[in-house]
């Protein structure tokens, strides 16, 4: 992996947690991973890591999604009857190893809608344990925002055509949007409403302010 990153990230990645959703081309990962990044694989994420040219540092799973232990790589075999998904188990292993800034890949768009939905909100679980995370695939990135100001650089990295704010709390207040096609000023977002879905960045920067509550910030490249 290249040491110099060309794509902006909200934090310095310490570990990649790879899920089992396949991708035809993993080259988009090159600019996100520093050389010292540790690779934690959840079940079929082992195959994805190898396909991306990455050697796993740790593998965990019940091995029902196409993964298997790799010779020379520490691994844990789980029972299919367990209280968390393989992805969450891999994230927990990364946290236990001291990594709090996680990039999650291979965990959106698979055949199991329930897994995709739970993987999106697992960013809350990570935040409650002092971690930061971003979910990434070749077209989208997902972040959790909570009572903070974020400035998106629209001139570097992927040219995201759209962004959406999806409320996780019943009501999210004090929302401001600047540098967007549809601006908001001290707005309230209600969970289940689509007011803040499918906005478009304008100009070099987009400024997002979330006053109270949690939202998912989802940026997408495709039309």
CSV table of N, CA, C and O in Angstrom, one decimal, residues 86-148:
chain,number,residue,atom,x,y,z
A,86,UNK,N,-20.1,-12.1,12.9
A,86,UNK,CA,-18.6,-12.2,12.7
A,86,UNK,C,-18.0,-10.9,12.6
A,86,UNK,O,-16.9,-10.6,13.0
A,87,UNK,N,-18.7,-9.9,11.9
A,87,UNK,CA,-18.1,-8.6,11.7
A,87,UNK,C,-17.9,-7.9,13.0
A,87,UNK,O,-16.9,-7.3,13.3
A,88,UNK,N,-18.9,-8.0,13.9
A,88,UNK,CA,-18.8,-7.3,15.2
A,88,UNK,C,-17.7,-8.0,16.0
A,88,UNK,O,-16.9,-7.3,16.7
A,89,UNK,N,-17.6,-9.3,15.9
A,89,UNK,CA,-16.5,-10.0,16.6
A,89,UNK,C,-15.1,-9.6,16.1
A,89,UNK,O,-14.2,-9.4,16.9
A,90,UNK,N,-15.0,-9.3,14.8
A,90,UNK,CA,-13.7,-8.8,14.3
A,90,UNK,C,-13.4,-7.4,14.8
A,90,UNK,O,-12.3,-7.1,15.1
A,91,UNK,N,-14.5,-6.6,14.8
A,91,UNK,CA,-14.3,-5.2,15.3
A,91,UNK,C,-13.9,-5.3,16.8
A,91,UNK,O,-13.0,-4.5,17.2
A,92,UNK,N,-14.5,-6.1,17.6
A,92,UNK,CA,-14.2,-6.3,19.0
A,92,UNK,C,-12.8,-6.7,19.2
A,92,UNK,O,-12.0,-6.2,20.0
A,93,UNK,N,-12.3,-7.6,18.3
A,93,UNK,CA,-10.9,-8.1,18.4
A,93,UNK,C,-10.0,-6.9,18.1
A,93,UNK,O,-8.9,-6.8,18.7
A,94,UNK,N,-10.3,-6.1,17.1
A,94,UNK,CA,-9.5,-4.9,16.8
A,94,UNK,C,-9.4,-3.9,18.0
A,94,UNK,O,-8.4,-3.4,18.3
A,95,UNK,N,-10.6,-3.7,18.6
A,95,UNK,CA,-10.6,-2.9,19.8
A,95,UNK,C,-9.7,-3.4,20.9
A,95,UNK,O,-9.0,-2.7,21.6
A,96,UNK,N,-9.9,-4.8,21.1
A,96,UNK,CA,-9.1,-5.4,22.2
A,96,UNK,C,-7.6,-5.3,21.9
A,96,UNK,O,-6.8,-5.3,22.8
A,97,UNK,N,-7.2,-5.2,20.6
A,97,UNK,CA,-5.8,-5.1,20.2
A,97,UNK,C,-5.3,-3.6,20.3
A,97,UNK,O,-4.2,-3.3,20.0
A,98,UNK,N,-6.2,-2.7,20.7
A,98,UNK,CA,-5.8,-1.3,20.9
A,98,UNK,C,-6.1,-0.4,19.7
A,98,UNK,O,-5.7,0.8,19.7
A,99,UNK,N,-6.8,-0.9,18.7
A,99,UNK,CA,-7.1,-0.1,17.6
A,99,UNK,C,-8.5,0.5,17.7
A,99,UNK,O,-9.5,-0.2,17.8
A,100,UNK,N,-8.6,1.8,17.7
A,100,UNK,CA,-9.9,2.5,17.9
A,100,UNK,C,-10.4,3.2,16.6
A,100,UNK,O,-11.5,3.6,16.6
A,101,UNK,N,-9.6,3.3,15.6
A,101,UNK,CA,-10.0,4.0,14.4
A,101,UNK,C,-10.0,3.0,13.3
A,101,UNK,O,-9.0,2.5,12.7
A,102,UNK,N,-11.3,2.6,12.9
A,102,UNK,CA,-11.5,1.4,12.1
A,102,UNK,C,-12.1,1.8,10.7
A,102,UNK,O,-13.0,2.6,10.7
A,103,UNK,N,-11.6,1.2,9.7
A,103,UNK,CA,-12.2,1.3,8.4
A,103,UNK,C,-12.9,0.0,8.1
A,103,UNK,O,-12.2,-1.1,8.2
A,104,UNK,N,-14.2,0.0,7.8
A,104,UNK,CA,-14.9,-1.2,7.6
A,104,UNK,C,-15.3,-1.4,6.1
A,104,UNK,O,-15.8,-0.5,5.5
A,105,UNK,N,-14.9,-2.5,5.5
A,105,UNK,CA,-15.2,-2.8,4.1
A,105,UNK,C,-15.8,-4.2,3.9
A,105,UNK,O,-15.7,-5.0,4.8
A,106,UNK,N,-16.4,-4.4,2.8
A,106,UNK,CA,-17.0,-5.7,2.5
A,106,UNK,C,-18.2,-6.0,3.4
A,106,UNK,O,-18.5,-7.1,3.7
A,107,UNK,N,-18.9,-4.9,3.8
A,107,UNK,CA,-20.1,-5.1,4.7
A,107,UNK,C,-21.3,-4.4,4.3
A,107,UNK,O,-22.2,-4.2,5.1
A,108,UNK,N,-21.4,-4.0,3.0
A,108,UNK,CA,-22.7,-3.4,2.5
A,108,UNK,C,-23.0,-4.0,1.2
A,108,UNK,O,-22.1,-4.4,0.4
A,109,UNK,N,-24.3,-4.2,0.9
A,109,UNK,CA,-24.8,-4.6,-0.4
A,109,UNK,C,-24.8,-6.1,-0.7
A,109,UNK,O,-25.0,-6.5,-1.8
A,110,UNK,N,-24.6,-6.9,0.4
A,110,UNK,CA,-24.7,-8.3,0.2
A,110,UNK,C,-26.1,-8.8,0.1
A,110,UNK,O,-27.1,-8.0,0.2
A,111,UNK,N,-26.3,-10.1,-0.1
A,111,UNK,CA,-27.7,-10.7,-0.2
A,111,UNK,C,-28.5,-10.6,1.1
A,111,UNK,O,-29.7,-10.7,1.0
A,112,UNK,N,-27.8,-10.4,2.2
A,112,UNK,CA,-28.6,-10.3,3.5
A,112,UNK,C,-28.8,-8.9,3.9
A,112,UNK,O,-27.9,-8.2,4.4
A,113,UNK,N,-30.0,-8.4,3.6
A,113,UNK,CA,-30.4,-7.0,4.0
A,113,UNK,C,-30.2,-6.8,5.5
A,113,UNK,O,-29.9,-5.7,5.9
A,114,UNK,N,-30.6,-7.8,6.3
A,114,UNK,CA,-30.4,-7.6,7.7
A,114,UNK,C,-29.0,-7.4,8.2
A,114,UNK,O,-28.8,-6.5,9.1
A,115,UNK,N,-28.1,-8.0,7.5
A,115,UNK,CA,-26.6,-7.8,7.8
A,115,UNK,C,-26.2,-6.3,7.4
A,115,UNK,O,-25.5,-5.7,8.1
A,116,UNK,N,-26.6,-5.9,6.2
A,116,UNK,CA,-26.3,-4.5,5.8
A,116,UNK,C,-26.9,-3.5,6.8
A,116,UNK,O,-26.2,-2.6,7.2
A,117,UNK,N,-28.1,-3.7,7.2
A,117,UNK,CA,-28.8,-2.7,8.1
A,117,UNK,C,-28.0,-2.7,9.4
A,117,UNK,O,-27.7,-1.6,10.0
A,118,UNK,N,-27.7,-3.9,10.0
A,118,UNK,CA,-27.0,-3.9,11.3
A,118,UNK,C,-25.6,-3.4,11.2
A,118,UNK,O,-25.1,-2.8,12.1
A,119,UNK,N,-25.0,-3.6,10.0
A,119,UNK,CA,-23.6,-3.1,9.8
A,119,UNK,C,-23.6,-1.6,9.8
A,119,UNK,O,-22.6,-0.9,10.2
A,120,UNK,N,-24.6,-0.9,9.2
A,120,UNK,CA,-24.7,0.5,9.2
A,120,UNK,C,-24.7,1.1,10.6
A,120,UNK,O,-24.0,2.0,10.9
A,121,UNK,N,-25.6,0.5,11.4
A,121,UNK,CA,-25.8,1.1,12.8
A,121,UNK,C,-24.7,0.6,13.8
A,121,UNK,O,-24.7,1.1,14.9
A,122,UNK,N,-23.9,-0.3,13.3
A,122,UNK,CA,-22.8,-0.8,14.2
A,122,UNK,C,-21.8,0.3,14.5
A,122,UNK,O,-21.0,0.2,15.5
A,123,UNK,N,-21.8,1.4,13.7
A,123,UNK,CA,-21.0,2.5,14.0
A,123,UNK,C,-21.3,3.1,15.3
A,123,UNK,O,-20.4,3.7,16.0
A,124,UNK,N,-22.6,3.0,15.7
A,124,UNK,CA,-23.0,3.5,17.1
A,124,UNK,C,-22.3,2.7,18.2
A,124,UNK,O,-21.8,3.2,19.2
A,125,UNK,N,-22.4,1.4,18.0
A,125,UNK,CA,-21.7,0.4,18.9
A,125,UNK,C,-20.3,0.8,19.1
A,125,UNK,O,-19.7,0.8,20.2
A,126,UNK,N,-19.6,1.1,18.0
A,126,UNK,CA,-18.2,1.4,18.0
A,126,UNK,C,-18.0,2.7,18.7
A,126,UNK,O,-17.0,2.8,19.6
A,127,UNK,N,-18.8,3.7,18.5
A,127,UNK,CA,-18.6,5.0,19.1
A,127,UNK,C,-18.8,4.9,20.6
A,127,UNK,O,-18.1,5.6,21.4
A,128,UNK,N,-19.7,4.1,21.1
A,128,UNK,CA,-20.0,3.9,22.5
A,128,UNK,C,-18.8,3.3,23.2
A,128,UNK,O,-18.7,3.3,24.4
A,129,UNK,N,-17.9,2.7,22.5
A,129,UNK,CA,-16.7,2.1,23.0
A,129,UNK,C,-15.5,2.9,22.8
A,129,UNK,O,-14.3,2.4,22.9
A,130,UNK,N,-15.7,4.2,22.4
A,130,UNK,CA,-14.5,5.1,22.3
A,130,UNK,C,-13.9,5.0,20.9
A,130,UNK,O,-12.8,5.6,20.7
A,131,UNK,N,-14.5,4.3,20.0
A,131,UNK,CA,-13.9,4.2,18.6
A,131,UNK,C,-14.5,5.1,17.6
A,131,UNK,O,-15.5,5.8,17.8
A,132,UNK,N,-13.8,5.2,16.5
A,132,UNK,CA,-14.3,5.9,15.3
A,132,UNK,C,-14.3,5.0,14.1
A,132,UNK,O,-13.4,4.2,14.0
A,133,UNK,N,-15.3,5.1,13.3
A,133,UNK,CA,-15.3,4.2,12.2
A,133,UNK,C,-15.9,4.8,10.9
A,133,UNK,O,-16.6,5.8,11.0
A,134,UNK,N,-15.5,4.3,9.8
A,134,UNK,CA,-16.1,4.6,8.5
A,134,UNK,C,-16.3,3.4,7.7
A,134,UNK,O,-15.4,2.5,7.7
A,135,UNK,N,-17.5,3.2,7.1
A,135,UNK,CA,-17.8,2.1,6.2
A,135,UNK,C,-17.6,2.6,4.8
A,135,UNK,O,-18.0,3.7,4.4
A,136,UNK,N,-16.9,1.7,4.0
A,136,UNK,CA,-16.5,2.1,2.7
A,136,UNK,C,-16.7,1.0,1.7
A,136,UNK,O,-16.5,-0.2,2.0
A,137,UNK,N,-17.2,1.4,0.5
A,137,UNK,CA,-17.1,0.5,-0.7
A,137,UNK,C,-16.7,1.3,-1.9
A,137,UNK,O,-16.3,2.5,-1.7
A,138,UNK,N,-16.8,0.7,-3.0
A,138,UNK,CA,-16.3,1.5,-4.2
A,138,UNK,C,-17.1,2.7,-4.6
A,138,UNK,O,-16.7,3.5,-5.4
A,139,UNK,N,-18.4,2.8,-4.1
A,139,UNK,CA,-19.3,3.8,-4.4
A,139,UNK,C,-19.7,4.7,-3.3
A,139,UNK,O,-20.2,5.8,-3.5
A,140,UNK,N,-19.6,4.2,-2.1
A,140,UNK,CA,-20.2,4.9,-0.9
A,140,UNK,C,-19.2,5.0,0.3
A,140,UNK,O,-18.4,4.1,0.4
A,141,UNK,N,-19.5,6.0,1.1
A,141,UNK,CA,-18.8,6.0,2.4
A,141,UNK,C,-19.9,6.4,3.4
A,141,UNK,O,-20.8,7.2,3.2
A,142,UNK,N,-19.8,5.8,4.6
A,142,UNK,CA,-20.7,6.1,5.7
A,142,UNK,C,-20.0,6.5,7.0
A,142,UNK,O,-19.0,5.8,7.4
A,143,UNK,N,-20.4,7.6,7.6
A,143,UNK,CA,-19.8,8.0,8.9
A,143,UNK,C,-21.0,8.2,9.9
A,143,UNK,O,-22.1,8.5,9.5
A,144,UNK,N,-20.6,8.2,11.1
A,144,UNK,CA,-21.6,8.6,12.2
A,144,UNK,C,-21.2,10.0,12.7
A,144,UNK,O,-20.0,10.2,13.0
A,145,UNK,N,-22.2,10.9,12.7
A,145,UNK,CA,-22.0,12.2,13.2
A,145,UNK,C,-22.8,12.4,14.5
A,145,UNK,O,-24.0,12.0,14.5
A,146,UNK,N,-22.2,13.0,15.5
A,146,UNK,CA,-22.9,13.3,16.7
A,146,UNK,C,-22.5,14.6,17.3
A,146,UNK,O,-21.4,14.8,17.7
A,147,UNK,N,-23.4,15.6,17.3
A,147,UNK,CA,-23.2,16.9,17.9
A,147,UNK,C,-21.8,17.4,17.5
A,147,UNK,O,-21.0,17.7,18.4
A,148,UNK,N,-21.6,17.6,16.3
A,148,UNK,CA,-20.3,18.1,15.8
A,148,UNK,C,-20.4,18.8,14.5
A,148,UNK,O,-21.5,18.9,13.9
